[in-house]
XYZ file of C-alpha atoms in Angstrom:
541
model
C -1.530 -22.884 -11.043
C -1.771 -21.182 -14.582
C 0.648 -18.363 -15.170
C -1.317 -16.044 -13.354
C -3.745 -16.982 -10.212
C -7.358 -17.354 -11.138
C -10.171 -18.839 -8.784
C -12.024 -21.537 -10.805
C -15.001 -21.288 -10.080
C -15.335 -16.981 -9.634
C -13.697 -14.064 -9.715
C -12.286 -12.988 -6.242
C -14.624 -10.775 -5.197
C -11.602 -9.003 -3.249
C -10.451 -8.290 -6.937
C -14.304 -6.973 -7.909
C -14.085 -4.528 -4.661
C -10.744 -3.249 -5.477
C -11.727 -2.277 -9.147
C -12.486 0.873 -8.347
C -9.232 1.484 -6.217
C -7.199 0.805 -9.663
C -8.819 2.464 -12.441
C -6.931 5.981 -11.340
C -3.829 3.928 -10.938
C -0.374 5.485 -12.712
C 0.021 3.221 -15.678
C 4.022 3.687 -15.405
C 5.811 2.574 -12.271
C 8.770 5.036 -12.685
C 9.915 8.666 -13.014
C 11.990 10.566 -15.187
C 15.506 9.905 -15.071
C 16.445 6.768 -17.109
C 17.521 3.845 -16.682
C 20.501 4.849 -14.021
C 23.243 3.034 -12.984
C 22.714 -0.234 -11.590
C 26.605 -0.021 -9.279
C 25.224 3.189 -8.359
C 24.848 2.947 -4.269
C 21.218 4.816 -3.298
C 20.850 5.422 0.093
C 17.441 6.076 1.979
C 16.743 7.890 4.713
C 13.817 7.162 7.294
C 13.306 7.815 11.050
C 10.843 4.765 11.268
C 12.158 2.382 13.525
C 12.494 -1.552 13.547
C 11.046 -3.738 16.061
C 12.295 -6.643 14.753
C 13.795 -8.660 11.686
C 11.888 -12.072 12.597
C 8.974 -12.410 10.455
C 6.767 -13.680 13.395
C 7.669 -11.000 15.770
C 6.908 -7.772 14.258
C 3.871 -6.057 11.898
C 4.595 -2.438 11.708
C 6.060 -0.144 8.819
C 9.609 0.597 10.096
C 10.186 -3.641 10.408
C 8.457 -4.327 7.592
C 10.808 -1.597 5.219
C 13.387 -4.627 5.670
C 11.530 -7.353 5.770
C 9.886 -7.335 2.819
C 13.432 -6.842 0.628
C 14.751 -9.757 2.227
C 12.169 -12.191 2.453
C 10.036 -13.815 0.051
C 6.240 -14.716 -0.361
C 4.928 -17.711 -2.341
C 2.621 -15.602 -4.334
C 2.917 -11.299 -4.969
C 1.051 -8.364 -6.292
C 2.577 -5.726 -8.517
C 2.004 -1.832 -8.209
C -1.008 -0.869 -9.767
C -2.563 -4.642 -9.782
C -4.313 -6.505 -7.150
C -3.594 -9.750 -9.327
C -1.739 -12.429 -7.329
C 1.234 -13.740 -9.109
C 3.700 -16.495 -8.579
C 6.887 -15.334 -6.776
C 8.269 -18.463 -5.007
C 5.685 -20.525 -6.111
C 2.302 -20.883 -8.117
C -0.759 -21.446 -5.847
C -3.972 -23.399 -6.983
C -7.473 -23.894 -5.410
C -7.109 -27.309 -5.029
C -10.563 -27.829 -3.437
C -13.783 -26.362 -1.546
C -10.882 -25.590 1.662
C -7.482 -26.139 0.305
C -4.616 -24.355 -1.584
C -1.980 -25.942 -3.234
C 1.310 -24.204 -3.516
C 4.156 -25.494 -5.726
C 7.471 -23.989 -5.338
C 10.213 -23.263 -8.283
C 13.231 -25.962 -8.381
C 15.990 -24.552 -6.577
C 14.982 -22.379 -4.364
C 17.907 -21.754 -1.893
C 18.614 -19.104 0.992
C 21.465 -16.707 0.983
C 23.457 -18.740 3.372
C 23.446 -21.723 1.115
C 20.342 -23.298 2.666
C 17.897 -25.341 0.694
C 14.409 -23.394 0.441
C 11.755 -26.383 0.387
C 8.556 -27.327 1.299
C 9.212 -28.287 4.550
C 10.518 -24.296 5.152
C 7.157 -23.573 4.066
C 5.360 -25.656 6.436
C 7.463 -24.407 9.237
C 7.073 -20.616 8.536
C 3.629 -21.197 8.868
C 3.140 -23.341 11.898
C 5.771 -20.923 13.285
C 3.464 -17.588 12.851
C 0.646 -19.815 14.382
C 2.127 -21.258 17.504
C 4.392 -18.081 18.317
C 1.184 -16.255 17.790
C 3.231 -12.704 18.665
C 0.853 -10.432 19.644
C 2.892 -7.435 17.744
C 3.535 -9.723 14.891
C 1.136 -10.889 11.533
C 0.004 -14.279 12.586
C -3.764 -12.860 13.040
C -3.548 -12.603 9.440
C -3.793 -16.434 9.155
C -7.166 -16.356 10.613
C -8.582 -19.437 8.532
C -5.293 -21.207 8.230
C -5.915 -25.010 9.765
C -3.311 -26.702 9.044
C 0.324 -27.115 6.474
C 1.264 -30.022 5.192
C 3.846 -31.399 2.851
C 3.474 -33.079 -0.196
C 7.130 -33.538 -1.333
C 9.713 -31.372 -1.483
C 8.091 -28.512 -3.927
C 4.819 -29.000 -2.779
C 2.478 -27.642 0.177
C -0.974 -28.268 0.709
C -2.480 -24.988 2.624
C -6.073 -26.165 4.429
C -8.627 -23.453 5.496
C -11.292 -23.419 8.215
C -14.096 -22.288 5.619
C -14.475 -23.168 2.492
C -14.370 -20.573 -0.477
C -12.157 -18.090 1.323
C -11.423 -16.004 -1.656
C -8.946 -13.609 0.138
C -6.573 -16.372 1.062
C -4.242 -15.865 -1.746
C -3.860 -11.994 -0.695
C -2.907 -13.016 2.591
C -0.235 -15.125 1.261
C 1.487 -12.051 -0.168
C 1.580 -10.366 3.051
C 3.816 -10.465 6.334
C 2.498 -13.455 7.190
C 3.754 -15.288 4.163
C 7.236 -14.667 4.452
C 8.972 -17.854 4.209
C 11.464 -18.446 7.021
C 14.697 -20.766 6.942
C 13.684 -23.641 9.534
C 17.565 -24.170 10.226
C 17.993 -20.548 11.254
C 14.752 -19.832 13.399
C 12.946 -21.458 16.891
C 10.321 -22.966 15.909
C 8.591 -21.784 19.530
C 10.208 -18.076 20.152
C 11.154 -14.875 18.303
C 14.914 -15.117 17.374
C 17.308 -11.840 18.295
C 18.041 -9.561 15.132
C 21.957 -9.932 15.358
C 21.649 -13.687 15.333
C 18.874 -13.093 12.135
C 21.714 -10.801 10.588
C 24.628 -13.683 11.275
C 22.566 -16.567 9.748
C 21.659 -14.603 6.526
C 18.235 -16.509 6.105
C 17.528 -13.975 3.275
C 15.149 -15.254 0.339
C 14.317 -11.542 -0.944
C 15.672 -9.518 -3.775
C 18.161 -8.258 -1.271
C 20.325 -9.463 1.130
C 21.382 -7.627 4.881
C 25.499 -7.047 4.442
C 26.359 -4.559 8.011
C 23.464 -4.023 10.257
C 23.309 -1.731 13.163
C 19.632 -1.438 14.478
C 17.940 1.685 13.702
C 21.363 3.361 12.907
C 22.554 2.028 9.590
C 22.008 -0.907 7.360
C 23.656 -2.064 3.790
C 21.992 -4.339 1.299
C 23.002 -6.117 -1.743
C 20.972 -7.506 -4.665
C 20.511 -11.465 -4.117
C 22.135 -13.259 -6.731
C 19.890 -16.325 -6.215
C 16.514 -14.466 -6.241
C 13.914 -16.156 -8.570
C 10.790 -13.862 -7.648
C 9.089 -11.021 -8.993
C 11.025 -8.138 -7.646
C 14.625 -8.200 -9.614
C 16.540 -5.230 -8.393
C 17.585 -2.576 -10.618
C 20.222 -1.073 -8.491
C 22.413 -3.452 -6.780
C 23.404 -1.570 -3.413
C 21.257 -0.111 -0.990
C 21.835 1.616 2.354
C 19.304 2.755 5.144
C 19.820 5.551 7.346
C 18.203 6.137 10.415
C 17.430 9.645 12.013
C 15.935 10.742 15.235
C 15.371 14.513 13.997
C 12.977 14.831 11.123
C 14.960 18.082 10.224
C 18.178 16.530 10.101
C 16.249 14.069 7.589
C 14.949 17.175 5.397
C 18.554 18.607 5.250
C 20.467 15.415 4.045
C 17.968 14.927 1.219
C 18.054 18.673 0.187
C 21.969 18.792 0.157
C 22.268 15.087 -1.634
C 23.778 13.549 1.324
C 20.807 10.735 0.968
C 19.134 9.910 -2.020
C 15.399 9.227 -0.897
C 12.819 9.513 2.287
C 10.277 7.124 3.203
C 8.683 7.872 6.450
C 8.604 10.369 7.915
C 9.065 14.167 7.165
C 6.910 16.834 8.694
C 4.098 18.530 6.300
C 5.809 22.029 6.552
C 9.136 20.179 5.578
C 7.274 18.448 2.453
C 5.986 21.429 1.258
C 9.577 23.216 1.498
C 11.526 20.388 -0.349
C 8.682 20.818 -3.274
C 10.021 24.170 -3.753
C 13.230 22.635 -4.725
C 14.977 21.904 -8.350
C 16.665 19.019 -7.587
C 14.056 17.792 -5.287
C 11.272 15.457 -6.232
C 8.375 15.016 -3.411
C 6.105 12.303 -4.881
C 2.432 12.319 -3.003
C -0.645 10.478 -3.369
C -3.786 9.184 -1.667
C -2.363 6.124 0.039
C -4.524 3.778 1.942
C -3.235 5.121 5.415
C -5.485 5.891 8.773
C -4.587 7.232 11.935
C -6.739 6.174 15.038
C -7.004 6.083 18.628
C -6.927 2.858 20.293
C -9.524 2.261 23.817
C -8.159 -0.414 25.673
C -11.632 -2.373 27.021
C -9.370 -3.629 30.443
C -7.917 -0.471 31.471
C -9.758 2.708 30.221
C -11.860 4.346 32.416
C -14.405 2.010 33.885
C -12.762 -0.888 31.896
C -13.036 -4.617 32.752
C -10.018 -4.591 34.361
C -10.340 -1.157 36.610
C -11.686 -1.110 40.110
C -14.546 0.813 39.274
C -15.282 -1.682 36.070
C -18.600 -0.614 34.382
C -19.507 -1.433 30.991
C -22.258 0.849 30.373
C -19.740 3.760 31.801
C -16.662 2.605 29.708
C -19.131 2.794 26.545
C -20.200 6.218 27.509
C -16.655 7.266 27.912
C -15.619 6.405 23.950
C -19.021 7.692 22.714
C -17.842 11.332 24.613
C -14.685 11.397 23.427
C -16.039 10.221 19.333
C -18.215 13.540 19.962
C -15.411 15.716 20.976
C -12.831 15.110 18.160
C -12.799 17.603 15.529
C -11.188 15.722 12.587
C -11.534 18.795 10.102
C -9.604 21.012 12.681
C -6.563 18.073 12.864
C -6.610 17.598 9.214
C -6.568 21.584 8.609
C -4.336 22.923 11.373
C -1.648 19.988 11.908
C -1.571 18.598 8.379
C -2.666 21.343 6.000
C -5.383 19.544 4.624
C -2.812 16.731 3.438
C -4.814 14.504 5.492
C -8.629 14.155 5.739
C -11.086 13.265 8.262
C -11.752 9.894 8.695
C -15.463 8.777 9.941
C -14.585 5.068 8.419
C -12.802 1.854 9.596
C -12.138 1.510 5.926
C -10.399 4.556 3.936
C -12.047 6.221 1.462
C -11.299 4.652 -1.876
C -11.338 1.069 -0.643
C -14.896 -0.456 -2.118
C -16.546 -1.359 1.139
C -15.803 2.041 3.237
C -18.973 3.046 5.212
C -19.188 6.375 7.376
C -20.733 4.448 10.081
C -19.812 7.037 12.682
C -20.673 10.485 11.327
C -24.157 10.160 12.108
C -23.753 8.703 15.400
C -21.413 11.049 17.589
C -20.859 14.957 17.481
C -23.235 16.933 16.017
C -24.045 13.932 13.410
C -22.479 15.429 10.831
C -18.829 14.982 11.377
C -18.305 18.147 13.489
C -17.840 17.766 17.165
C -20.668 18.885 19.866
C -19.876 19.018 23.731
C -23.438 18.792 24.680
C -23.704 15.377 22.779
C -20.779 14.483 24.770
C -22.162 15.600 27.982
C -25.632 13.661 27.446
C -23.682 10.443 27.139
C -21.971 10.581 30.283
C -24.702 11.763 32.095
C -27.213 8.875 31.074
C -24.691 6.667 31.875
C -23.850 8.283 35.371
C -20.439 9.492 34.622
C -18.918 11.966 36.862
C -16.782 14.294 35.004
C -14.001 15.887 34.451
C -13.185 11.792 33.334
C -9.346 11.328 33.933
C -8.167 9.461 30.475
C -4.133 8.644 29.980
C -3.473 8.700 26.250
C -0.022 7.739 24.634
C 1.244 8.763 21.460
C 4.492 7.987 19.373
C 6.249 10.411 17.230
C 9.505 8.389 16.180
C 7.207 6.312 13.954
C 4.201 8.244 13.145
C 6.287 10.934 12.339
C 7.109 14.138 14.813
C 3.687 15.544 13.715
C 1.940 13.362 16.242
C 3.305 15.893 19.289
C 1.053 18.372 17.616
C -1.895 16.484 16.411
C -2.112 14.675 19.864
C -1.680 17.864 21.775
C -4.851 19.163 19.954
C -6.810 15.825 20.356
C -6.292 16.921 24.110
C -7.304 20.154 23.700
C -10.644 18.900 22.037
C -11.130 16.265 24.469
C -10.587 18.714 27.459
C -13.108 21.077 26.320
C -15.895 21.604 28.509
C -14.400 20.437 31.259
C -15.016 16.707 30.256
C -12.225 15.071 30.258
C -8.736 15.724 31.834
C -6.243 14.349 29.576
C -3.236 13.011 30.698
C -0.895 13.053 27.270
C 2.496 10.741 27.471
C 4.449 9.779 24.499
C 7.155 6.835 24.197
C 9.703 5.738 22.150
C 8.570 3.051 19.301
C 10.971 0.651 20.769
C 8.888 -0.232 23.693
C 5.170 1.188 22.592
C 4.651 -2.025 20.593
C 5.542 -4.149 23.811
C 3.712 -1.797 26.368
C 0.450 -1.529 24.267
C -0.033 -5.435 24.360
C 0.620 -5.501 28.149
C -2.376 -3.047 29.011
C -0.256 -0.195 29.821
C -2.056 2.306 27.871
C -5.876 2.857 28.522
C -6.233 4.757 25.164
C -3.309 5.236 22.604
C -2.357 6.421 18.949
C -2.043 3.769 16.519
C -1.994 3.597 12.433
C -2.721 1.399 9.698
C -1.527 0.533 5.657
C -3.219 -2.097 3.967
C -1.502 -5.666 3.317
C -3.770 -6.107 0.402
C -6.628 -3.590 -1.019
C -9.670 -5.244 0.533
C -11.574 -4.028 3.019
C -11.235 -7.148 4.804
C -7.646 -6.049 5.921
C -9.090 -3.353 8.093
C -12.414 -4.827 9.519
C -10.574 -8.346 9.940
C -7.126 -7.702 11.320
C -9.062 -4.700 13.619
C -12.359 -6.734 15.105
C -11.886 -10.378 14.351
C -11.029 -12.914 16.857
C -7.293 -12.471 18.181
C -6.946 -9.320 16.403
C -3.962 -7.129 16.219
C -5.579 -4.341 17.981
C -5.612 -6.962 21.176
C -7.457 -4.421 22.987
C -10.224 -6.810 24.816
C -13.110 -6.250 21.831
C -14.203 -9.176 20.671
C -17.630 -8.819 19.574
C -19.580 -12.467 18.590
C -22.136 -10.339 16.277
C -19.094 -8.645 14.227
C -17.075 -12.103 14.584
C -19.713 -13.879 12.806
C -20.031 -11.252 10.121
C -16.850 -10.942 9.350
C -16.524 -15.131 8.668
C -19.109 -14.726 5.825
C -17.877 -11.453 4.310
C -14.419 -13.262 4.237
C -16.449 -16.344 2.204
C -19.009 -14.489 0.361
C -18.237 -14.843 -3.571
C -21.054 -12.455 -4.625
C -19.479 -8.581 -4.036
C -22.837 -6.464 -3.433
C -23.863 -9.218 -0.515
C -20.267 -8.940 0.750
C -20.410 -5.054 0.373
C -23.587 -5.367 2.534
C -21.780 -7.490 5.225
C -18.718 -5.047 5.465
C -20.968 -2.128 5.928
C -22.932 -3.813 8.879
C -19.642 -4.931 10.458
C -18.828 -1.317 10.388
C -22.145 -0.110 11.617
C -21.883 -2.484 14.170
C -18.204 -1.670 15.750
C -19.348 1.855 15.075
C -22.136 1.725 17.751
C -19.281 0.395 20.637
C -16.534 2.477 18.883
C -13.343 0.289 20.469
C -11.342 2.377 18.047
C -11.652 5.901 17.189
C -11.039 6.948 13.193
C -9.299 10.332 13.258
C -7.448 10.920 9.851
C -7.315 9.302 6.203
C -3.380 10.144 5.261
C -1.863 11.060 2.257
C 1.777 9.034 1.142
C 4.660 11.183 0.574
C 8.078 10.006 -0.582
C 10.870 12.276 -1.684
C 13.501 11.638 -3.802
C 16.858 13.468 -5.532
C 15.971 13.871 -9.146
C 18.570 11.379 -10.061
C 16.707 8.930 -8.548
C 14.408 7.152 -10.491
C 11.727 4.603 -9.593
C 8.646 5.861 -7.980
C 5.801 7.194 -9.611
C 4.761 10.736 -9.866
C 1.499 10.342 -8.496
C 0.927 7.824 -5.722
C -2.197 5.760 -5.187
C -3.550 3.445 -2.974
C -2.075 0.476 -4.310
C 1.166 1.925 -3.802
C 3.974 0.146 -1.835
C 7.711 1.185 -1.791
C 10.103 -0.685 -3.140
C 13.269 -0.985 -3.799
C 13.783 -3.055 -6.643
C 12.544 -0.472 -9.065
C 15.130 2.296 -7.940
C 17.866 3.640 -9.886
C 20.538 6.396 -9.746
C 21.640 8.494 -12.770
C-alpha cells in the first residue's frame, strides 16, 4: 500500500463521518515541560482492574491499558486523526472483498521468535475460533478467512464487498498479533504464562507483573511501529481505594493517574499548583443493559412474556432522570445521553428522547405507569440491578443508588441493588447472572458503527439476548455503504429501531480525565473524543 492508507475507489465513509469530530482536535500532543529525561521512570496509578492479558480474552479498559502497549496491530492511528497508517505492516484494498497486508521485514517478538504472516493468520483465526464472550472477536464480523501468501504477506477475505471500515477494525484490540509459539489456538492463556513467555511486539515489554497490584515495563528495543517510546521505564500501580490514589499523586508518590478518580477529587486536584488535571469531551458512555433472557418476564424466566418484558424496559426508560444523575453525582462533568452513539460522533441520534418519560428528556411516572398497565404488569416489578465500582469508578455507588431511587419512584419497581468486583463481573454477566447491569463503552475507532455494530449486531459484545433481524440487516448495509449521506440515514434508522425495544438504556456521556504531575509531559492540555492515553509520548523532567 502507499505510505498512508487509502481506499482506491472512494474516500472512506468512516473518515467522512469523523471529520466533524476532528475539526476541534488539539494540534499538539504534548503539554509543557520540555523533552524530559528518557531514563526517568514514570509511575502511573489506576483503580482499573485487568481481566486478562490474552488478546482474545478481554475487551475492557483495564486490560487494554496494558495490551495496547505490549501488543501491536498491523495498522494504527495517531492522536487527532482517523487516518489509518502502517504500523507492523501496510494494508491495501486488493479486491472488492479482499485486503492484503505486507509486513515489515525482520519483525520479532521480545522472546526472539520471528513475527511472520503465519502469526498474523493464527491471531485472527484464534480470535474467531475462541470467540470469547468478553473478548473483541465480534469486531471481526465481516472476516471470512485469513490466508498466508508468503512469510510477509497475508490476504484477508471478507464476507461483504466494499467494507470501508475493515482497516479501522484492524487498529483495534481485535487486531493484536499473538505469538503462535506461545498462545494455544483454542483457549485463553493464563496471565502468568503469558508474562513468562514474553510474546510482546508492542512499544513496551513487561519486566515484572503482579496482577492488579504492580507491574513494570521497559521500552522494547526491537519495536518497529508508530509508537516509539520517549521514556524507557513505566510502572503501573493499582489501587483499591480512589482516595489513596488521589493522595499519592498529590504528594508526588506517583506521576500520573489514568482511571478513575471521583469528581470531587478531580476538582480538588485542579487547585494544586504542582498537579495538572487534563479533561475533555471523551467518547465514553454509561448505560444499563437488560438481559432479555433473565430480566423480569425474560425469555428464560418462569413467567416469560415478551410484551411484558418490553413494557418493563420502557417503564424504566421513562423513570430515569439523566439530568439529575449528571448534576447530582457528576457535577455536570457528564451529560445526559439519549442516544446509543455519543454526541460528537457523526451519526448520533437522540432516538430515546421522544419515546419515553415526558418525551423531552425528563422522567414521567405517569408514562411509566401506562406502559406497565397496558401490558398487564403487576407492580411493583422486582428488578435485580448490578453495578461495579472498581472498574467504573467509586462514583458508580452514588450513581446507582440514585438510579434505584429513580426507578422506585411511585412504587412501580422494587430494586435489589448489588455490586461485584470486576474480576468476576465480566464472567457473571455473560453467564446470565445479572437481569440488569451497568456497562460502559469507549470507542475503538471514531465511527458510529463502533457503537451500534458492537452493541446490536449478531454475536455482539453485550451478549444480552438481543438479536433483531431488521437491525442486523441495517447494520450490514451501513457497514458497506460508500455514500456518507445514505449511511447517516441508515445509522439513524438503526438507532430509531433499537430505541423502540430499548435492550440497553443509555444514561450518561462522560468526560475524559487524566491527572499528571507538572513534571510530566505528553498529555494534551485539553482532551477530545479522539484521544487515547498512550505511554509512548510520556516524559518526565
